[in-house]
Amino acid sequence: MTPKEVIEFAKEHQAVMVDLKFMDFPGLWQHFQVPFHELDEDAFEAGYGFDGSSIRGWQPIHASDMLVIPDPETAVMDPFTAVPTLSLICNIVDPITKERYTRDPRNIAQKAEAYLKYTGVGDVAYFGPEAEFFIFDDIRFDQNAHSGYYYLDSQEGIWNSGREENPNLGYKPRHKEGYFPVPPTDSLNDIRTEMVLEMEKLGLVIECQHHEVATAGQAEIDMRFAPLVKMGDNLMWFKYIVKNVARRHGKTVTFMPKPVFGDNGSGMHTHISIWKGDRNIFAGDRYAGLSEEALYAIGGILRHCPALCAFTNPTTNSYKRLVPGYEAPVNLAYSSRNRSAAIRIPMYSPSPKAKRIEFRTPDPSCNGYLAFAAMLMAALDGIENRIDPGDPLDKDIYGLTPEELAEVPSTPGSLEEALKALEEDHEFLLKGDVFTSDAIEMWLEYKRLNEVDPIRMRPHPYEFFLYFDM
């Protein structure tokens, strides 16, 4: 839509307020609202001012003034507000220079798309993330100088099989048995369907929804692939809708990768393909129906995966999921059909149009704009430098001998290791000024200061079990 069309659209829907959404650096949507009478066509160029020093990882207080510039192509009516509200996703601009802000994640994603076209490798990169999440009934947590705990609960949790519920009707998925059971064991089908319907009202195309493997309400809703920036926008709407629909029902959602001990964590397997014109350049006659370019792209992702993890698995909790010897794909290898490899080539369809690679390491705690941009830059580096991915690993990784497994590299074992890898390997991200040194340095500083150090300095409840009587 043009700015004029946006205003007409808002009037047709009797908009009273305008919600201006933008992404902070770590990956949460921020917003503020203005009355609809404050929106005119000039606002799509002049923007609205706000305090950038109050946004995590952004401006110092002595240079805090910034502008949000609404993107007219993102206009929709927000489905969760009490009064009719037009929603616009915004880009961030310096009010003096009018330049796009280097730490605006959406700007980084847009520059990645531009760099793809500049290379001549392709015109568009498609991303299809499978974001898993948990729907809980209750969550409590606290941490102070003398105590620390978390407590979560779900009516579906197998730990409640003996609880007095007056009556307890059973039908609670056992650990690792939550994949695809019908109701009443799957008690959340209708809520997930409501989430799907809200998504489709806003233009997201949904392919399926289902219960996931873990007990206690693990879920998955799959969106159809979309271009990089569009998928970054879609993923934010996805999280917003999932959380707000759950709230309607007195429930809560988390995208933490590993909230439940002893059961599967939540991943975000991400399907990737690059197209040039009407041709999928990842389709060919090489291994698993891939092209030479696709194999080089795999080589780039595998080579840079330790650094990529700083964006695709960006929390300390991410590495409670990425543990060798369990379900998560920590092994830096590729294979057709083998889900224990970091990169899988789906074999569902023989059509060249469906050919893609599936990067299985990421998790849904990531900032989608940054994660997708980083994945694309790694793939392009592989293509540009003809990085050989080596031979595929079609064996069962969990059946390899220790000697064989020692030959397969793995992902970092902690956020600290991933940040160190990014510090040592980020030249591929700087191409085309997609990621700037300023953005990478702030990411490293923010993550270390606000996440790595606070976790490292606090005692863990289980340490008392292990060590109190030493």
Coordinates of C-alpha atoms in Angstrom, one line a residue:
M1 CA 0.0 0.0 0.0
T2 CA 1.0 3.6 -0.5
P3 CA 0.7 6.1 2.4
K4 CA -2.5 7.4 0.9
E5 CA -3.9 3.9 0.6
V6 CA -2.9 3.2 4.2
I7 CA -4.9 6.2 5.4
E8 CA -7.9 5.1 3.4
F9 CA -7.6 1.6 4.7
A10 CA -7.5 2.8 8.3
K11 CA -10.6 5.0 7.7
E12 CA -12.5 2.1 6.3
H13 CA -11.7 0.1 9.4
Q14 CA -12.6 3.1 11.6
A15 CA -9.1 3.3 13.2
V16 CA -8.9 5.3 16.4
M17 CA -5.3 4.8 17.2
V18 CA -2.1 4.0 15.3
D19 CA 0.4 1.5 16.8
L20 CA 4.0 2.0 15.8
K21 CA 6.0 -1.2 16.2
F22 CA 9.8 -1.7 15.9
M23 CA 12.3 -4.2 17.0
D24 CA 14.8 -3.7 19.8
F25 CA 18.3 -5.1 19.5
P26 CA 17.9 -8.4 21.4
G27 CA 14.7 -9.2 19.6
L28 CA 11.5 -8.0 21.3
W29 CA 8.9 -5.8 19.6
Q30 CA 8.6 -2.3 21.1
H31 CA 5.7 0.1 20.4
F32 CA 4.0 3.3 21.1
Q33 CA 0.7 4.8 19.9
V34 CA -0.6 8.0 18.4
P35 CA -4.2 9.0 17.8
F36 CA -5.2 8.4 14.2
H37 CA -5.5 12.1 13.5
E38 CA -1.7 12.4 14.0
L39 CA -1.1 10.2 10.9
D40 CA -0.9 11.8 7.5
E41 CA 1.0 11.1 4.4
D42 CA 4.0 13.2 5.5
A43 CA 4.4 11.0 8.6
F44 CA 5.7 8.2 6.3
E45 CA 8.7 10.4 5.6
A46 CA 9.0 12.7 8.6
G47 CA 8.4 9.9 11.2
Y48 CA 7.8 10.2 14.9
G49 CA 10.5 10.9 17.6
F50 CA 11.3 8.7 20.6
D51 CA 14.1 8.2 23.1
G52 CA 16.6 5.7 21.7
S53 CA 18.6 5.5 25.0
S54 CA 15.8 3.6 26.6
I55 CA 15.9 0.8 24.1
R56 CA 18.2 -2.1 24.9
G57 CA 21.5 -2.0 23.1
W58 CA 20.9 1.3 21.4
Q59 CA 21.8 4.9 21.8
P60 CA 23.8 6.6 24.7
I61 CA 21.8 9.1 26.6
H62 CA 23.7 12.1 25.1
A63 CA 22.5 11.1 21.6
S64 CA 19.1 9.6 22.4
D65 CA 16.8 11.3 19.9
M66 CA 15.7 8.9 17.1
L67 CA 12.9 8.6 14.6
V68 CA 10.5 5.7 13.7
I69 CA 9.5 5.8 10.0
P70 CA 6.4 3.7 9.3
D71 CA 6.5 1.3 6.5
P72 CA 3.2 1.6 4.6
E73 CA 3.5 -2.0 3.2
T74 CA 3.1 -3.4 6.7
A75 CA -0.3 -1.8 7.5
V76 CA -2.8 -4.1 9.2
M77 CA -5.4 -3.7 11.9
D78 CA -4.1 -5.0 15.2
P79 CA -6.4 -7.9 16.4
F80 CA -5.8 -7.5 20.1
T81 CA -6.6 -3.9 20.9
A82 CA -9.7 -2.7 22.7
V83 CA -10.3 0.0 20.1
P84 CA -9.7 -0.2 16.3
T85 CA -6.0 0.3 15.9
L86 CA -3.9 0.5 12.8
S87 CA -0.6 -1.3 13.2
L88 CA 2.6 -0.2 11.3
I89 CA 6.0 -1.8 11.5
C90 CA 8.7 1.0 11.5
N91 CA 12.3 1.5 10.4
I92 CA 14.7 3.5 12.6
V93 CA 16.4 6.7 11.3
D94 CA 18.8 9.2 12.8
P95 CA 16.9 12.5 13.1
I96 CA 19.9 14.6 12.0
T97 CA 21.6 12.7 9.2
K98 CA 18.4 10.9 8.1
E99 CA 20.5 7.7 7.7
R100 CA 19.1 4.3 8.7
Y101 CA 20.3 3.1 12.1
T102 CA 23.0 0.5 12.0
R103 CA 21.6 -1.4 15.0
D104 CA 18.1 -1.5 13.7
P105 CA 17.6 -5.3 13.1
R106 CA 15.1 -4.7 10.3
N107 CA 17.7 -2.4 8.5
I108 CA 20.3 -5.2 8.8
A109 CA 17.8 -7.6 7.2
Q110 CA 17.0 -5.2 4.4
K111 CA 20.7 -4.7 3.7
A112 CA 21.2 -8.4 3.5
E113 CA 18.5 -8.6 0.8
A114 CA 20.2 -5.8 -1.1
Y115 CA 23.6 -7.5 -0.8
L116 CA 22.1 -10.7 -2.3
K117 CA 21.0 -8.8 -5.4
Y118 CA 24.4 -7.0 -5.6
T119 CA 26.3 -10.3 -5.7
G120 CA 24.3 -11.4 -8.7
V121 CA 23.9 -14.8 -7.0
G122 CA 20.1 -14.4 -6.8
D123 CA 17.2 -12.0 -6.5
V124 CA 15.4 -13.3 -3.4
A125 CA 16.2 -15.6 -0.5
Y126 CA 13.3 -17.4 1.0
F127 CA 13.1 -18.5 4.6
G128 CA 10.7 -20.9 6.3
P129 CA 11.2 -21.1 10.1
E130 CA 9.4 -23.8 12.1
A131 CA 9.2 -22.1 15.5
E132 CA 8.3 -24.3 18.4
F133 CA 7.0 -23.1 21.7
F134 CA 5.4 -24.1 25.0
I135 CA 1.9 -23.2 26.2
F136 CA 1.9 -23.2 30.0
D137 CA -0.8 -22.6 32.6
D138 CA 1.5 -21.0 35.2
I139 CA 5.0 -19.6 35.5
R140 CA 6.7 -18.2 38.6
F141 CA 10.4 -17.3 39.0
D142 CA 12.6 -15.1 41.2
Q143 CA 16.2 -14.6 42.0
N144 CA 17.8 -12.6 44.8
A145 CA 20.8 -12.6 47.1
H146 CA 19.6 -15.5 49.2
S147 CA 17.2 -17.5 47.0
G148 CA 16.4 -18.5 43.4
Y149 CA 13.8 -20.6 41.8
Y150 CA 11.4 -21.2 38.9
Y151 CA 8.1 -23.1 38.9
L152 CA 6.1 -23.8 35.8
D153 CA 3.0 -25.8 35.4
S154 CA 0.7 -27.2 32.7
Q155 CA -2.5 -29.3 32.9
E156 CA -0.8 -31.4 30.3
G157 CA 2.4 -32.0 32.3
I158 CA 3.0 -35.7 32.9
W159 CA 4.2 -34.7 36.4
N160 CA 0.5 -33.9 37.2
S161 CA -0.7 -37.4 36.5
G162 CA -1.2 -38.0 40.3
R163 CA -2.5 -34.5 41.2
E164 CA -6.0 -34.1 42.7
E165 CA -7.9 -32.2 40.0
N166 CA -11.4 -33.1 41.0
P167 CA -11.4 -35.0 38.8
N168 CA -8.0 -35.7 37.2
L169 CA -9.0 -37.2 33.8
G170 CA -5.5 -38.4 32.8
Y171 CA -4.6 -38.0 29.1
K172 CA -1.3 -36.2 29.9
P173 CA 1.4 -36.8 27.2
R174 CA 4.4 -38.8 28.6
H175 CA 7.9 -37.3 28.2
K176 CA 8.8 -37.4 24.5
E177 CA 5.4 -38.7 23.5
G178 CA 3.6 -35.5 22.6
Y179 CA 4.1 -35.7 18.8
F180 CA 0.7 -35.8 17.0
P181 CA -1.7 -37.4 19.6
V182 CA -5.4 -36.6 19.0
P183 CA -7.6 -35.0 21.7
P184 CA -8.2 -35.4 24.5
T185 CA -4.5 -36.0 25.0
D186 CA -3.8 -33.0 22.8
S187 CA -5.9 -30.6 24.9
L188 CA -4.6 -27.5 23.1
N189 CA -5.7 -28.1 19.5
D190 CA -8.5 -25.5 19.5
I191 CA -6.2 -22.8 21.0
R192 CA -3.6 -23.5 18.3
T193 CA -6.3 -23.3 15.6
E194 CA -7.4 -20.0 17.0
M195 CA -3.8 -18.8 16.7
V196 CA -3.7 -20.0 13.1
L197 CA -6.9 -18.1 12.2
E198 CA -5.6 -14.9 13.8
M199 CA -2.4 -15.2 11.8
E200 CA -4.3 -15.8 8.5
K201 CA -6.5 -12.7 9.1
L202 CA -3.3 -10.7 8.9
G203 CA -2.0 -12.4 5.8
L204 CA 0.3 -15.0 7.2
V205 CA 0.0 -18.2 5.2
I206 CA 0.0 -21.2 7.6
E207 CA 0.8 -24.7 6.4
C208 CA -0.1 -26.7 9.5
Q209 CA -0.3 -26.8 13.3
H210 CA 0.3 -29.6 15.8
H211 CA 1.4 -30.7 19.2
E212 CA 5.1 -31.2 19.5
V213 CA 7.2 -33.9 21.1
A214 CA 7.4 -32.7 24.7
T215 CA 4.9 -33.0 27.4
A216 CA 3.3 -29.9 29.0
G217 CA 1.9 -28.2 25.9
Q218 CA 4.8 -28.0 23.4
A219 CA 3.5 -26.8 20.1
E220 CA 4.4 -25.9 16.5
I221 CA 2.8 -23.8 13.9
D222 CA 4.4 -23.7 10.5
M223 CA 4.4 -20.6 8.2
R224 CA 4.8 -20.8 4.5
F225 CA 8.2 -19.5 3.3
A226 CA 8.6 -15.8 2.5
P227 CA 11.4 -13.4 1.5
L228 CA 13.9 -12.6 4.3
V229 CA 12.5 -9.2 5.6
K230 CA 8.9 -10.3 5.1
M231 CA 9.6 -13.4 7.1
G232 CA 11.3 -11.3 9.8
D233 CA 8.0 -9.3 10.0
N234 CA 5.9 -12.5 9.9
L235 CA 7.9 -14.1 12.8
M236 CA 7.2 -11.0 15.0
W237 CA 3.5 -11.2 14.2
F238 CA 3.7 -15.0 14.9
K239 CA 5.1 -14.5 18.4
Y240 CA 2.7 -11.6 19.1
I241 CA -0.3 -13.6 18.1
V242 CA 0.7 -16.8 19.9
K243 CA 1.3 -14.9 23.1
N244 CA -1.9 -12.9 23.0
V245 CA -4.2 -15.7 22.0
A246 CA -2.8 -17.8 24.9
R247 CA -3.4 -14.9 27.2
R248 CA -7.1 -14.8 26.1
H249 CA -7.4 -18.3 27.5
G250 CA -5.5 -17.6 30.8
K251 CA -2.4 -19.3 29.5
T252 CA 1.1 -18.1 28.8
V253 CA 3.6 -18.9 26.0
T254 CA 7.4 -19.1 26.0
F255 CA 9.9 -19.3 23.2
M256 CA 12.7 -20.3 25.6
P257 CA 14.5 -23.1 24.0
K258 CA 14.7 -25.3 27.1
P259 CA 12.1 -24.5 29.8
V260 CA 11.4 -28.2 30.8
F261 CA 14.2 -30.5 32.1
G262 CA 14.2 -34.0 30.8
D263 CA 12.2 -33.5 27.7
N264 CA 12.7 -31.9 24.2
G265 CA 13.5 -28.3 23.9
S266 CA 12.1 -25.9 21.3
G267 CA 14.0 -25.4 18.1
M268 CA 13.4 -23.3 15.0
H269 CA 14.4 -25.5 12.0
T270 CA 14.8 -23.0 9.2
H271 CA 14.3 -23.8 5.5
I272 CA 16.4 -21.7 3.0
S273 CA 16.4 -21.4 -0.7
I274 CA 17.7 -18.7 -3.1
W275 CA 16.0 -17.9 -6.4
K276 CA 17.2 -16.0 -9.5
G277 CA 14.3 -15.0 -11.6
D278 CA 12.0 -18.0 -11.8
R279 CA 14.8 -20.5 -11.1
N280 CA 15.5 -22.0 -7.7
I281 CA 19.3 -22.0 -7.8
F282 CA 19.5 -24.6 -5.0
A283 CA 17.9 -27.3 -7.3
G284 CA 20.3 -29.4 -9.4
D285 CA 21.7 -32.9 -10.1
R286 CA 24.1 -33.2 -7.3
Y287 CA 23.7 -34.9 -3.9
A288 CA 20.0 -35.1 -2.8
G289 CA 18.9 -33.1 -5.9
L290 CA 20.9 -30.1 -4.9
S291 CA 22.9 -27.8 -7.1
E292 CA 26.6 -26.9 -6.8
E293 CA 25.6 -23.5 -5.4
A294 CA 23.5 -25.2 -2.7
L295 CA 26.4 -27.4 -1.6
Y296 CA 28.6 -24.3 -1.4
A297 CA 25.9 -22.6 0.6
I298 CA 25.9 -25.5 3.0
G299 CA 29.7 -25.3 3.2
G300 CA 29.4 -21.6 4.2
I301 CA 26.8 -22.2 6.9
L302 CA 28.7 -25.2 8.4
R303 CA 32.1 -23.3 8.4
H304 CA 30.6 -20.2 10.0
C305 CA 28.0 -22.1 12.2
P306 CA 29.9 -21.4 15.5
A307 CA 29.7 -17.7 14.8
L308 CA 26.2 -17.9 13.5
C309 CA 25.1 -19.4 16.8
A310 CA 25.7 -16.1 18.5
F311 CA 22.6 -14.9 16.5
T312 CA 20.6 -18.1 15.8
N313 CA 21.0 -19.5 19.4
P314 CA 21.5 -16.2 21.3
T315 CA 20.6 -17.1 24.9
T316 CA 22.4 -18.9 27.7
N317 CA 19.3 -21.2 27.8
S318 CA 19.9 -22.1 24.1
Y319 CA 22.8 -24.3 25.1
K320 CA 20.6 -26.3 27.5
R321 CA 19.0 -27.6 24.2
L322 CA 22.2 -27.8 22.1
V323 CA 23.8 -30.7 24.1
P324 CA 25.8 -33.5 22.3
G325 CA 24.3 -36.9 22.5
Y326 CA 20.6 -35.8 22.6
E327 CA 18.0 -34.8 20.0
A328 CA 19.3 -31.4 19.1
P329 CA 21.4 -31.1 15.9
V330 CA 24.8 -30.1 17.3
N331 CA 26.8 -32.0 14.7
L332 CA 28.1 -29.8 11.9
A333 CA 27.3 -32.1 9.0
Y334 CA 24.7 -32.3 6.3
S335 CA 22.5 -35.2 5.1
S336 CA 19.3 -36.0 3.3
R337 CA 16.6 -37.1 5.7
N338 CA 18.9 -37.5 8.6
R339 CA 17.5 -35.2 11.3
S340 CA 20.5 -35.5 13.6
A341 CA 22.6 -33.4 11.2
A342 CA 22.8 -29.6 11.5
I343 CA 21.7 -29.3 7.9
R344 CA 19.1 -31.6 6.4
I345 CA 17.9 -31.7 2.8
P346 CA 14.1 -32.4 3.0
M347 CA 13.1 -35.1 0.5
Y348 CA 9.3 -34.8 0.7
S349 CA 8.9 -33.5 -2.9
P350 CA 10.9 -34.2 -6.1
S351 CA 9.9 -30.8 -7.6
P352 CA 12.9 -28.5 -8.2
K353 CA 10.8 -25.6 -6.9
A354 CA 10.6 -27.3 -3.5
K355 CA 14.4 -28.0 -3.2
R356 CA 15.9 -26.3 -0.2
I357 CA 18.2 -26.8 2.8
E358 CA 17.0 -27.0 6.4
F359 CA 19.3 -25.5 9.0
R360 CA 18.2 -27.3 12.2
T361 CA 20.4 -25.7 14.8
P362 CA 18.5 -22.3 15.4
D363 CA 16.0 -21.8 18.1
P364 CA 13.0 -19.4 18.5
S365 CA 14.6 -17.2 21.1
C366 CA 16.5 -15.5 18.2
N367 CA 15.9 -12.1 16.7
G368 CA 14.6 -13.3 13.3
Y369 CA 15.9 -10.3 11.3
L370 CA 19.5 -10.8 12.6
A371 CA 19.4 -14.6 12.4
F372 CA 18.1 -14.8 8.8
A373 CA 20.5 -12.1 7.7
A374 CA 23.4 -13.9 9.2
M375 CA 22.3 -17.3 7.7
L376 CA 22.1 -15.6 4.2
M377 CA 25.5 -14.0 4.6
A378 CA 27.1 -17.3 5.5
A379 CA 25.4 -19.1 2.6
L380 CA 26.6 -16.3 0.2
D381 CA 30.1 -16.5 1.6
G382 CA 30.1 -20.2 0.8
I383 CA 28.9 -19.7 -2.7
E384 CA 31.3 -16.8 -3.4
N385 CA 34.3 -18.7 -2.0
R386 CA 33.2 -22.2 -3.2
I387 CA 33.4 -23.7 0.3
D388 CA 33.3 -27.5 0.0
P389 CA 31.0 -28.9 2.7
G390 CA 32.7 -32.3 2.5
D391 CA 30.9 -35.6 2.3
P392 CA 27.4 -36.0 3.6
L393 CA 26.8 -37.9 6.8
D394 CA 24.1 -40.4 6.1
K395 CA 24.9 -42.6 9.0
D396 CA 23.0 -42.5 12.3
I397 CA 25.1 -40.0 14.2
Y398 CA 24.1 -41.4 17.5
G399 CA 25.4 -44.8 16.4
L400 CA 28.9 -43.6 15.5
T401 CA 31.9 -44.8 17.4
P402 CA 33.7 -42.3 19.6
E403 CA 36.5 -42.3 17.0
E404 CA 34.1 -41.5 14.2
L405 CA 32.2 -38.9 16.2
A406 CA 35.5 -37.1 17.0
E407 CA 35.8 -36.3 13.3
V408 CA 32.5 -34.5 13.2
P409 CA 32.7 -30.9 14.5
S410 CA 30.0 -29.6 16.7
T411 CA 28.3 -26.3 17.7
P412 CA 29.5 -24.2 20.6
G413 CA 28.7 -25.5 24.1
S414 CA 27.7 -22.2 25.6
L415 CA 26.7 -18.7 24.6
E416 CA 30.1 -17.5 25.8
E417 CA 31.8 -19.9 23.2
A418 CA 29.4 -18.7 20.5
L419 CA 30.2 -15.0 21.2
K420 CA 33.9 -15.8 21.1
A421 CA 33.5 -17.5 17.7
L422 CA 31.6 -14.4 16.4
E423 CA 34.4 -12.2 17.7
E424 CA 36.9 -14.2 15.7
D425 CA 34.8 -14.9 12.6
H426 CA 32.6 -12.0 11.4
E427 CA 34.3 -10.7 8.2
F428 CA 31.6 -12.5 6.1
L429 CA 28.9 -10.5 7.9
L430 CA 30.6 -7.1 7.2
K431 CA 30.3 -7.5 3.4
G432 CA 28.1 -4.9 1.8
D433 CA 27.9 -3.1 5.1
V434 CA 25.1 -5.5 6.1
F435 CA 26.3 -6.0 9.7
T436 CA 28.6 -3.1 10.8
S437 CA 31.4 -3.4 13.2
D438 CA 29.4 -1.1 15.5
A439 CA 26.5 -3.5 15.5
I440 CA 28.6 -6.6 16.1
E441 CA 30.6 -5.0 18.9
M442 CA 27.4 -3.9 20.7
W443 CA 25.9 -7.4 20.3
L444 CA 29.0 -8.9 21.9
E445 CA 29.1 -6.3 24.7
Y446 CA 25.3 -6.5 25.4
K447 CA 25.2 -10.3 25.5
R448 CA 28.3 -10.6 27.8
L449 CA 27.3 -7.8 30.2
N450 CA 23.6 -8.6 30.5
E451 CA 23.4 -12.3 30.0
V452 CA 26.6 -14.3 30.2
D453 CA 28.1 -12.6 33.3
P454 CA 24.8 -12.5 35.3
I455 CA 24.3 -16.2 34.8
R456 CA 27.9 -17.0 35.4
M457 CA 27.9 -15.1 38.8
R458 CA 24.8 -16.6 40.3
P459 CA 24.5 -20.0 42.1
H460 CA 22.3 -22.5 40.5
P461 CA 19.7 -24.3 42.6
Y462 CA 21.0 -27.7 41.5
E463 CA 24.5 -26.8 42.8
F464 CA 23.1 -26.9 46.3
F465 CA 22.0 -30.5 45.7
L466 CA 25.5 -31.3 44.4
Y467 CA 27.7 -29.5 46.7
F468 CA 26.1 -28.2 49.9
D469 CA 27.5 -31.0 52.0
M470 CA 31.0 -30.8 50.6

